[in-house]
């Protein structure tokens, strides 16, 4: 028979064991949560990024800079895979793949994005910007940011704008020195109804063709000509299938940087910041690459056999007047409120 004193000792010992066990369980739980947090911190994410340009174009160097910055700033938690030259489809297909998560990131021509978000039509306004500095100020400002924000309703995160440069006219039939020279040319446009209307207004017969199919379309005579930034013309070797170049600078071509919104939202806050900062830092590199390539590409195209002409001030004004046919329609499509904000921003 156990006496009272011994009962007290035994009960005390049992309580101590239970207390230690409880503390042990608590410590184990804390350690488990800590380990879980460590696993989350070390989780890796893969960004699959696609673009339509060749590996020789500065688009590839732009994405490589983004990859370098993201992988370094994330300490390896984010890996970037780059698929150039339309490997994952044309630009429209890339955006569709991005929406459903089969592709993580793309930087397509803004004209193609209009099919997904109407405010992107603003960048289809011909002769909108007088130079790159004006374009940068507007794109990086309130109007540009609002256009990017509008993409969220279709499952896309707009992260900023890289650039492709000003676009110019090329063809294989005749020199284009005046507006009348466009008459009857079978002319490839971007996949946008407003682009079609704009070029038809010059007298051309506009036909939308995916960029990945453009070289063969020019080579086979499906179309006589097209328009493109100079650096892209050279990188895609269009000088092999086009004789004449007209420096028109009719349209500034931004690349909105797009990411699958669900993927972006799934990133921890610190990694979201890494991605945003990398896009912004890459933007400065990209714009310098664009300026450098624009400067040297004209000579390379000429050396490759293209003859170039520059529109006179009067003829450029005539092109501008003809192409302005799309302004009222784009105002309605993009939204009159943001259109007016843009007009105010470019004053």
Short mmCIF file of C-alpha atoms in Angstrom, two decimals:
data_model
loop_
_atom_site.label_atom_id
_atom_site.label_comp_id
_atom_site.label_asym_id
_atom_site.label_seq_id
_atom_site.Cartn_x
_atom_site.Cartn_y
_atom_site.Cartn_z
CA UNK A 1 0.00 0.00 0.00
CA UNK A 2 1.42 3.42 -1.07
CA UNK A 3 1.36 6.04 1.63
CA UNK A 4 0.25 9.66 1.09
CA UNK A 5 3.76 11.09 0.87
CA UNK A 6 4.77 8.56 -1.75
CA UNK A 7 1.53 9.24 -3.66
CA UNK A 8 2.43 12.91 -3.75
CA UNK A 9 5.94 12.14 -4.99
CA UNK A 10 4.62 9.80 -7.70
CA UNK A 11 1.99 12.28 -8.88
CA UNK A 12 4.60 15.04 -8.96
CA UNK A 13 6.93 12.89 -11.05
CA UNK A 14 4.14 12.03 -13.46
CA UNK A 15 3.22 15.71 -13.89
CA UNK A 16 6.87 16.56 -14.60
CA UNK A 17 7.02 13.86 -17.29
CA UNK A 18 3.81 15.16 -18.85
CA UNK A 19 5.10 18.73 -18.73
CA UNK A 20 8.39 17.75 -20.37
CA UNK A 21 6.51 15.77 -22.99
CA UNK A 22 4.27 18.74 -23.67
CA UNK A 23 7.30 20.99 -24.01
CA UNK A 24 8.90 18.43 -26.27
CA UNK A 25 5.80 18.31 -28.44
CA UNK A 26 5.68 22.08 -28.54
CA UNK A 27 9.34 22.29 -29.54
CA UNK A 28 8.79 19.61 -32.14
CA UNK A 29 5.82 21.55 -33.52
CA UNK A 30 7.87 24.74 -33.69
CA UNK A 31 10.69 22.91 -35.40
CA UNK A 32 8.24 21.40 -37.87
CA UNK A 33 6.84 24.83 -38.72
CA UNK A 34 10.36 26.20 -39.02
CA UNK A 35 11.36 23.37 -41.31
CA UNK A 36 8.21 23.96 -43.35
CA UNK A 37 9.09 27.64 -43.68
CA UNK A 38 12.61 26.71 -44.75
CA UNK A 39 11.20 24.43 -47.44
CA UNK A 40 9.03 27.29 -48.73
CA UNK A 41 12.00 29.63 -48.74
CA UNK A 42 13.96 27.16 -50.86
CA UNK A 43 11.14 26.32 -53.25
CA UNK A 44 12.13 26.99 -56.84
CA UNK A 45 9.95 28.47 -59.57
CA UNK A 46 10.40 28.19 -63.33
CA UNK A 47 9.56 31.03 -65.72
CA UNK A 48 9.05 29.80 -69.27
CA UNK A 49 9.52 32.87 -71.46
CA UNK A 50 8.86 33.04 -75.20
CA UNK A 51 9.44 35.58 -77.96
CA UNK A 52 9.07 35.61 -81.74
CA UNK A 53 12.40 37.19 -82.76
CA UNK A 54 15.55 35.31 -83.74
CA UNK A 55 18.39 34.67 -81.33
CA UNK A 56 20.43 37.31 -83.18
CA UNK A 57 17.92 40.05 -82.34
CA UNK A 58 18.29 42.12 -79.19
CA UNK A 59 15.04 40.55 -77.92
CA UNK A 60 17.14 37.51 -77.01
CA UNK A 61 19.76 39.65 -75.26
CA UNK A 62 16.93 41.40 -73.42
CA UNK A 63 15.49 38.15 -72.09
CA UNK A 64 18.97 36.91 -71.21
CA UNK A 65 19.52 40.04 -69.13
CA UNK A 66 16.20 39.45 -67.36
CA UNK A 67 17.20 35.84 -66.71
CA UNK A 68 20.55 36.90 -65.27
CA UNK A 69 18.99 39.47 -62.94
CA UNK A 70 16.13 37.26 -61.73
CA UNK A 71 18.25 34.20 -61.05
CA UNK A 72 20.87 36.28 -59.24
CA UNK A 73 18.44 38.40 -57.19
CA UNK A 74 16.33 35.37 -56.23
CA UNK A 75 19.42 33.44 -55.16
CA UNK A 76 18.48 30.71 -57.60
CA UNK A 77 14.89 30.32 -56.42
CA UNK A 78 13.62 31.44 -59.84
CA UNK A 79 14.91 29.79 -62.99
CA UNK A 80 14.21 31.27 -66.43
CA UNK A 81 13.92 29.22 -69.62
CA UNK A 82 13.94 31.25 -72.87
CA UNK A 83 12.24 30.03 -76.06
CA UNK A 84 13.14 32.34 -79.01
CA UNK A 85 12.19 32.39 -82.68
CA UNK A 86 8.55 31.43 -82.18
CA UNK A 87 9.45 28.01 -80.75
CA UNK A 88 6.32 28.10 -78.59
CA UNK A 89 4.08 29.57 -81.31
CA UNK A 90 3.25 32.92 -82.85
CA UNK A 91 2.63 35.92 -80.65
CA UNK A 92 -1.13 35.39 -80.40
CA UNK A 93 -0.59 31.74 -79.53
CA UNK A 94 1.94 32.76 -76.89
CA UNK A 95 -0.56 35.07 -75.21
CA UNK A 96 -3.21 32.35 -75.22
CA UNK A 97 -0.70 29.88 -73.76
CA UNK A 98 0.23 32.45 -71.16
CA UNK A 99 -3.41 32.91 -70.11
CA UNK A 100 -3.86 29.21 -69.37
CA UNK A 101 -0.44 28.79 -67.78
CA UNK A 102 1.33 26.74 -70.44
CA UNK A 103 3.72 29.68 -70.86
CA UNK A 104 4.74 31.96 -68.02
CA UNK A 105 6.04 35.08 -69.72
CA UNK A 106 6.12 36.84 -73.10
CA UNK A 107 6.83 40.26 -74.58
CA UNK A 108 4.79 40.39 -77.81
CA UNK A 109 4.00 43.30 -80.10
CA UNK A 110 1.38 45.48 -78.45
CA UNK A 111 -0.86 45.27 -81.54
CA UNK A 112 -1.37 41.55 -80.97
CA UNK A 113 -2.38 42.17 -77.34
CA UNK A 114 -5.32 44.34 -78.46
CA UNK A 115 -7.31 41.15 -79.05
CA UNK A 116 -7.14 40.52 -75.31
CA UNK A 117 -7.35 44.03 -73.81
CA UNK A 118 -8.82 46.99 -75.76
CA UNK A 119 -6.87 49.79 -74.03
CA UNK A 120 -3.74 48.34 -75.68
CA UNK A 121 -5.12 49.84 -78.92
CA UNK A 122 -3.63 53.17 -77.84
CA UNK A 123 -0.19 52.08 -79.00
CA UNK A 124 -1.62 51.42 -82.50
CA UNK A 125 -2.10 55.15 -83.12
CA UNK A 126 0.17 56.04 -86.07
CA UNK A 127 2.62 58.93 -85.71
CA UNK A 128 1.75 59.14 -81.99
CA UNK A 129 5.25 59.75 -80.64
CA UNK A 130 7.77 62.12 -82.19
CA UNK A 131 10.71 60.26 -80.65
CA UNK A 132 11.67 57.45 -78.26
CA UNK A 133 12.01 59.77 -75.27
CA UNK A 134 8.37 60.82 -75.56
CA UNK A 135 7.31 57.19 -75.93
CA UNK A 136 9.24 56.17 -72.83
CA UNK A 137 7.74 58.99 -70.74
CA UNK A 138 4.18 58.03 -71.68
CA UNK A 139 4.64 54.27 -71.35
CA UNK A 140 6.31 54.61 -67.96
CA UNK A 141 3.71 57.12 -66.78
CA UNK A 142 0.12 56.90 -65.57
CA UNK A 143 -1.44 56.10 -68.96
CA UNK A 144 0.99 53.27 -69.66
CA UNK A 145 0.44 51.81 -66.20
CA UNK A 146 -3.35 51.92 -66.55
CA UNK A 147 -3.12 49.99 -69.83
CA UNK A 148 -1.04 47.32 -68.07
CA UNK A 149 -3.46 47.13 -65.13
CA UNK A 150 -6.36 46.51 -67.51
CA UNK A 151 -4.75 43.18 -68.47
CA UNK A 152 -5.48 41.69 -65.05
CA UNK A 153 -9.12 41.11 -65.97
CA UNK A 154 -7.98 38.53 -68.54
CA UNK A 155 -5.55 36.69 -66.28
CA UNK A 156 -2.40 38.57 -67.32
CA UNK A 157 -0.01 40.58 -65.17
CA UNK A 158 1.47 43.54 -67.05
CA UNK A 159 4.95 44.21 -65.69
CA UNK A 160 6.19 47.05 -67.88
CA UNK A 161 7.27 47.87 -71.41
CA UNK A 162 10.34 46.90 -73.35
CA UNK A 163 10.75 48.22 -76.87
CA UNK A 164 11.15 47.05 -80.43
CA UNK A 165 11.80 50.48 -81.97
CA UNK A 166 10.07 52.58 -84.62
CA UNK A 167 8.63 50.73 -87.60
CA UNK A 168 9.49 51.40 -91.26
CA UNK A 169 8.19 50.26 -94.67
CA UNK A 170 9.87 47.61 -96.84
CA UNK A 171 8.81 45.95 -100.09
CA UNK A 172 10.14 44.05 -103.09
CA UNK A 173 8.29 45.84 -105.91
CA UNK A 174 9.23 49.52 -106.08
CA UNK A 175 10.64 52.43 -104.10
CA UNK A 176 8.05 54.02 -101.84
CA UNK A 177 8.79 57.75 -101.88
CA UNK A 178 5.25 59.11 -101.77
CA UNK A 179 1.81 58.00 -100.61
CA UNK A 180 0.71 56.95 -104.11
CA UNK A 181 3.52 54.38 -104.25
CA UNK A 182 1.65 52.27 -101.70
CA UNK A 183 -1.27 51.72 -104.10
CA UNK A 184 -1.80 48.08 -104.95
CA UNK A 185 1.02 46.70 -102.80
CA UNK A 186 0.11 43.42 -101.10
CA UNK A 187 1.18 44.47 -97.63
CA UNK A 188 1.57 42.34 -94.51
CA UNK A 189 0.22 43.86 -91.32
CA UNK A 190 0.11 42.83 -87.70
CA UNK A 191 -2.91 40.81 -86.63
CA UNK A 192 -5.10 43.82 -85.86
CA UNK A 193 -8.15 45.15 -87.69
CA UNK A 194 -7.02 48.71 -87.03
CA UNK A 195 -3.62 47.97 -88.60
CA UNK A 196 -5.45 46.61 -91.64
CA UNK A 197 -7.61 49.75 -91.86
CA UNK A 198 -4.57 51.99 -91.46
CA UNK A 199 -2.67 50.39 -94.33
CA UNK A 200 -5.69 50.10 -96.59
CA UNK A 201 -6.08 53.86 -96.15
CA UNK A 202 -2.68 54.32 -97.82
CA UNK A 203 -3.86 52.41 -100.90
CA UNK A 204 -2.19 49.12 -100.01
CA UNK A 205 -3.97 45.76 -99.88
CA UNK A 206 -3.38 44.83 -96.26
CA UNK A 207 -3.13 41.20 -95.16
CA UNK A 208 -2.53 40.01 -91.57
CA UNK A 209 0.14 37.30 -91.33
CA UNK A 210 1.78 35.86 -88.21
CA UNK A 211 5.33 37.11 -87.78
CA UNK A 212 6.70 33.57 -87.69
CA UNK A 213 5.35 33.07 -91.24
CA UNK A 214 6.45 36.42 -92.65
CA UNK A 215 9.80 35.49 -94.20
CA UNK A 216 8.31 32.69 -96.27
CA UNK A 217 5.33 34.89 -97.23
CA UNK A 218 7.72 37.54 -98.56
CA UNK A 219 9.92 34.95 -100.24
CA UNK A 220 6.99 33.28 -102.00
CA UNK A 221 5.33 36.55 -103.00
CA UNK A 222 2.24 36.00 -100.87
CA UNK A 223 2.79 39.64 -99.91
CA UNK A 224 5.00 42.28 -101.55
CA UNK A 225 6.06 44.06 -98.42
CA UNK A 226 5.67 44.68 -94.72
CA UNK A 227 6.77 47.04 -91.97
CA UNK A 228 9.20 46.44 -89.15
CA UNK A 229 11.83 48.09 -86.94
CA UNK A 230 15.24 48.16 -88.63
CA UNK A 231 16.98 45.87 -86.14
CA UNK A 232 14.27 43.25 -86.55
CA UNK A 233 14.48 43.50 -90.35
CA UNK A 234 18.18 42.69 -90.24
CA UNK A 235 17.96 40.00 -87.55
CA UNK A 236 15.25 38.18 -89.53
CA UNK A 237 17.26 38.56 -92.78
CA UNK A 238 14.43 40.33 -94.59
CA UNK A 239 17.05 42.04 -96.77
CA UNK A 240 17.33 38.68 -98.55
CA UNK A 241 13.75 38.93 -99.81
CA UNK A 242 13.12 42.71 -99.91
CA UNK A 243 14.75 45.33 -102.14
CA UNK A 244 13.38 48.65 -100.95
CA UNK A 245 13.25 50.34 -97.55
CA UNK A 246 11.43 53.56 -96.68
CA UNK A 247 12.31 55.29 -93.42
CA UNK A 248 8.83 56.31 -92.31
CA UNK A 249 8.90 55.86 -88.51
CA UNK A 250 5.11 55.66 -88.67
CA UNK A 251 4.62 53.63 -85.52
CA UNK A 252 6.50 53.10 -82.26
CA UNK A 253 6.49 49.43 -81.33
CA UNK A 254 6.45 48.65 -77.60
CA UNK A 255 6.72 45.17 -76.14
CA UNK A 256 4.41 44.94 -73.11
CA UNK A 257 6.04 42.50 -70.69
CA UNK A 258 3.36 39.96 -69.76
CA UNK A 259 3.20 37.21 -67.15
CA UNK A 260 0.58 34.66 -66.20
CA UNK A 261 -1.18 36.40 -63.30
CA UNK A 262 -1.82 33.23 -61.32
CA UNK A 263 1.89 32.39 -61.44
CA UNK A 264 2.90 35.90 -60.40
CA UNK A 265 0.39 35.90 -57.52
CA UNK A 266 1.72 32.52 -56.36
CA UNK A 267 5.19 33.96 -55.79
CA UNK A 268 6.11 35.06 -52.27
CA UNK A 269 6.12 38.86 -51.93
CA UNK A 270 9.91 39.08 -51.96
CA UNK A 271 10.12 37.15 -55.23
CA UNK A 272 7.37 39.25 -56.80
CA UNK A 273 9.55 42.24 -56.03
CA UNK A 274 12.56 40.50 -57.59
CA UNK A 275 10.63 39.94 -60.84
CA UNK A 276 9.31 43.51 -60.97
CA UNK A 277 12.74 45.01 -60.29
CA UNK A 278 14.37 42.75 -62.89
CA UNK A 279 11.83 43.79 -65.55
CA UNK A 280 12.48 47.44 -64.73
CA UNK A 281 16.28 47.10 -64.77
CA UNK A 282 16.13 45.11 -67.99
CA UNK A 283 14.02 47.89 -69.53
CA UNK A 284 16.94 50.31 -69.39
CA UNK A 285 19.28 47.75 -70.97
CA UNK A 286 16.71 46.89 -73.63
CA UNK A 287 16.17 50.50 -74.65
CA UNK A 288 19.88 51.05 -75.02
CA UNK A 289 20.20 47.86 -77.07
CA UNK A 290 17.36 49.08 -79.27
CA UNK A 291 18.99 52.47 -79.85
CA UNK A 292 22.37 50.90 -80.61
CA UNK A 293 20.92 48.36 -83.04
CA UNK A 294 18.77 50.97 -84.78
CA UNK A 295 21.87 53.04 -85.45
CA UNK A 296 23.87 50.22 -87.04
CA UNK A 297 21.11 48.20 -88.72
CA UNK A 298 20.48 50.69 -91.52
CA UNK A 299 24.02 50.25 -92.86
CA UNK A 300 23.83 46.48 -92.47
CA UNK A 301 20.59 46.39 -94.46
CA UNK A 302 22.13 48.58 -97.13
CA UNK A 303 25.21 46.35 -97.26
CA UNK A 304 22.81 43.42 -97.63
CA UNK A 305 21.39 44.90 -100.85
CA UNK A 306 18.46 47.07 -99.75
CA UNK A 307 18.05 50.55 -101.20
CA UNK A 308 16.62 53.00 -98.72
CA UNK A 309 14.69 56.23 -99.02
CA UNK A 310 13.51 58.75 -96.45
CA UNK A 311 10.09 60.34 -96.67
CA UNK A 312 10.13 64.09 -97.12
CA UNK A 313 8.43 66.19 -94.47
CA UNK A 314 5.49 66.79 -96.78
CA UNK A 315 5.08 63.12 -97.69
CA UNK A 316 5.32 62.04 -94.07
CA UNK A 317 2.51 64.49 -93.33
CA UNK A 318 0.43 62.92 -96.13
CA UNK A 319 1.00 59.42 -94.72
CA UNK A 320 0.07 60.71 -91.28
CA UNK A 321 -3.14 62.28 -92.56
CA UNK A 322 -4.17 59.10 -94.38
CA UNK A 323 -3.43 56.85 -91.42
CA UNK A 324 -5.34 59.05 -88.98
CA UNK A 325 -8.48 57.37 -90.27
CA UNK A 326 -8.07 54.93 -87.34
CA UNK A 327 -7.93 57.57 -84.58
CA UNK A 328 -11.72 57.87 -83.95
CA UNK A 329 -12.19 54.10 -83.95
CA UNK A 330 -9.25 53.50 -81.62
CA UNK A 331 -10.57 56.19 -79.29
CA UNK A 332 -13.84 54.26 -78.96
CA UNK A 333 -12.17 50.86 -78.67
CA UNK A 334 -9.61 51.86 -76.07
CA UNK A 335 -12.04 54.06 -74.15
CA UNK A 336 -12.48 57.78 -74.61
CA UNK A 337 -11.38 58.62 -71.07
CA UNK A 338 -7.96 56.98 -71.35
CA UNK A 339 -7.64 58.21 -74.94
CA UNK A 340 -8.05 61.80 -73.71
CA UNK A 341 -5.48 61.16 -70.98
CA UNK A 342 -3.06 60.00 -73.66
CA UNK A 343 -3.71 63.08 -75.82
CA UNK A 344 -3.01 65.25 -72.80
CA UNK A 345 0.20 63.34 -72.02
CA UNK A 346 1.68 63.84 -75.49
CA UNK A 347 1.07 67.60 -75.64
#
